[in-house]
mmCIF file of C-alpha atoms in Angstrom:
data_model
loop_
_atom_site.group_PDB
_atom_site.id
_atom_site.type_symbol
_atom_site.label_atom_id
_atom_site.label_comp_id
_atom_site.label_asym_id
_atom_site.label_seq_id
_atom_site.Cartn_x
_atom_site.Cartn_y
_atom_site.Cartn_z
ATOM 1 C CA UNK X 5 23.399 30.741 5.920
ATOM 2 C CA UNK X 6 20.591 28.200 5.833
ATOM 3 C CA UNK X 7 21.080 24.795 7.332
ATOM 4 C CA UNK X 8 20.084 21.982 4.973
ATOM 5 C CA UNK X 9 19.313 18.527 6.273
ATOM 6 C CA UNK X 10 20.301 15.625 4.135
ATOM 7 C CA UNK X 11 17.650 12.943 4.179
ATOM 8 C CA UNK X 12 18.427 9.613 2.612
ATOM 9 C CA UNK X 13 15.657 7.113 2.042
ATOM 10 C CA UNK X 14 16.655 3.501 1.892
ATOM 11 C CA UNK X 15 15.440 1.421 -0.981
ATOM 12 C CA UNK X 16 13.639 -1.688 0.144
ATOM 13 C CA UNK X 17 15.114 -4.515 -1.921
ATOM 14 C CA UNK X 18 13.746 -3.993 -5.413
ATOM 15 C CA UNK X 19 10.993 -1.525 -4.521
ATOM 16 C CA UNK X 20 11.159 2.199 -5.067
ATOM 17 C CA UNK X 21 9.718 4.802 -2.728
ATOM 18 C CA UNK X 22 7.274 7.262 -4.256
ATOM 19 C CA UNK X 23 5.609 10.406 -2.947
ATOM 20 C CA UNK X 24 1.896 10.899 -2.414
ATOM 21 C CA UNK X 25 1.757 13.093 -5.528
ATOM 22 C CA UNK X 26 3.510 10.433 -7.630
ATOM 23 C CA UNK X 27 1.140 7.786 -6.317
ATOM 24 C CA UNK X 28 -1.786 10.026 -7.210
ATOM 25 C CA UNK X 29 -0.524 10.438 -10.759
ATOM 26 C CA UNK X 30 0.068 6.693 -11.142
ATOM 27 C CA UNK X 31 -3.441 5.730 -10.005
ATOM 28 C CA UNK X 32 -5.299 8.785 -11.296
ATOM 29 C CA UNK X 33 -6.442 10.005 -7.877
ATOM 30 C CA UNK X 34 -6.059 13.352 -6.142
ATOM 31 C CA UNK X 35 -3.648 13.255 -3.174
ATOM 32 C CA UNK X 36 -6.519 14.318 -0.875
ATOM 33 C CA UNK X 37 -8.335 11.077 -1.733
ATOM 34 C CA UNK X 38 -5.193 9.096 -0.965
ATOM 35 C CA UNK X 39 -4.805 10.931 2.352
ATOM 36 C CA UNK X 40 -8.295 9.729 3.233
ATOM 37 C CA UNK X 41 -7.176 6.177 2.402
ATOM 38 C CA UNK X 42 -4.329 6.636 4.900
ATOM 39 C CA UNK X 43 -6.756 7.848 7.587
ATOM 40 C CA UNK X 44 -8.994 4.803 7.002
ATOM 41 C CA UNK X 45 -5.967 2.511 7.197
ATOM 42 C CA UNK X 46 -6.322 1.287 3.626
ATOM 43 C CA UNK X 47 -2.761 2.263 2.710
ATOM 44 C CA UNK X 48 0.278 2.843 4.894
ATOM 45 C CA UNK X 49 3.358 4.853 4.000
ATOM 46 C CA UNK X 50 6.727 3.129 4.321
ATOM 47 C CA UNK X 51 8.151 6.455 5.549
ATOM 48 C CA UNK X 52 5.965 8.986 7.362
ATOM 49 C CA UNK X 53 8.133 12.052 7.774
ATOM 50 C CA UNK X 54 9.090 14.526 6.573
ATOM 51 C CA UNK X 55 6.532 13.490 3.952
ATOM 52 C CA UNK X 56 4.730 10.203 3.373
ATOM 53 C CA UNK X 57 6.566 7.893 0.987
ATOM 54 C CA UNK X 58 5.142 4.649 -0.318
ATOM 55 C CA UNK X 59 6.658 1.525 -1.772
ATOM 56 C CA UNK X 60 5.805 1.377 -5.455
ATOM 57 C CA UNK X 61 3.953 -1.906 -4.831
ATOM 58 C CA UNK X 62 1.173 0.168 -3.209
ATOM 59 C CA UNK X 63 -0.078 1.067 -6.700
ATOM 60 C CA UNK X 64 -1.623 -2.396 -7.126
ATOM 61 C CA UNK X 65 -3.296 -2.104 -3.704
ATOM 62 C CA UNK X 66 -4.863 1.263 -4.569
ATOM 63 C CA UNK X 67 -6.072 -0.132 -7.888
ATOM 64 C CA UNK X 68 -7.683 -3.059 -6.047
ATOM 65 C CA UNK X 69 -9.388 -0.629 -3.645
ATOM 66 C CA UNK X 70 -10.704 1.350 -6.614
ATOM 67 C CA UNK X 71 -12.091 -1.818 -8.236
ATOM 68 C CA UNK X 72 -13.867 -2.730 -4.981
ATOM 69 C CA UNK X 73 -15.362 0.774 -4.792
ATOM 70 C CA UNK X 74 -16.323 1.129 -8.425
ATOM 71 C CA UNK X 75 -17.254 -2.425 -9.439
ATOM 72 C CA UNK X 76 -18.838 -3.641 -6.197
ATOM 73 C CA UNK X 77 -20.006 -0.298 -4.838
ATOM 74 C CA UNK X 78 -18.271 -0.769 -1.476
ATOM 75 C CA UNK X 79 -17.607 2.160 0.821
ATOM 76 C CA UNK X 80 -14.127 2.697 2.258
ATOM 77 C CA UNK X 81 -14.864 0.740 5.425
ATOM 78 C CA UNK X 82 -16.093 -2.176 3.301
ATOM 79 C CA UNK X 83 -12.975 -1.962 1.166
ATOM 80 C CA UNK X 84 -10.854 -2.149 4.300
ATOM 81 C CA UNK X 85 -12.678 -5.252 5.487
ATOM 82 C CA UNK X 86 -12.372 -6.987 2.119
ATOM 83 C CA UNK X 87 -8.679 -6.075 1.836
ATOM 84 C CA UNK X 88 -8.014 -7.493 5.321
ATOM 85 C CA UNK X 89 -9.861 -10.701 4.451
ATOM 86 C CA UNK X 90 -7.956 -11.061 1.174
ATOM 87 C CA UNK X 91 -4.657 -10.693 3.045
ATOM 88 C CA UNK X 92 -5.714 -13.326 5.577
ATOM 89 C CA UNK X 93 -6.688 -15.707 2.782
ATOM 90 C CA UNK X 94 -3.327 -15.124 1.104
ATOM 91 C CA UNK X 95 -1.484 -15.807 4.380
ATOM 92 C CA UNK X 96 -3.473 -18.992 4.979
ATOM 93 C CA UNK X 97 -2.793 -20.205 1.436
ATOM 94 C CA UNK X 98 0.928 -19.617 1.956
ATOM 95 C CA UNK X 99 0.826 -21.564 5.228
ATOM 96 C CA UNK X 100 -1.059 -24.402 3.573
ATOM 97 C CA UNK X 101 1.460 -24.534 0.746
ATOM 98 C CA UNK X 102 4.307 -24.623 3.270
ATOM 99 C CA UNK X 103 2.654 -27.502 5.170
ATOM 100 C CA UNK X 104 2.141 -29.439 1.941
ATOM 101 C CA UNK X 105 5.823 -29.014 1.032
ATOM 102 C CA UNK X 106 6.891 -30.269 4.465
ATOM 103 C CA UNK X 107 4.781 -33.400 4.087
ATOM 104 C CA UNK X 108 6.455 -34.365 0.800
#
């Protein structure tokens, strides 16, 4: 008799976890391309084993990466730099907003 492991993936608040293949279908990219994005650190799975699973919010991130590549002609390293800078700007804006609320 075969032993079957039961693996339960927690849902993160309102997000849903999707497989690499599902992500590929949603963004129109082959899973091999998305694996390269993982290697370059552009996307990170929420769960790594037994297979990579991503929060469904990653779709917007991949679409932004594709716009940077296609519209601006950036390579993957350039996309990574721009994505990091955009996240830092977003964090700083949130901090600034918090400081402004405290002053009121």
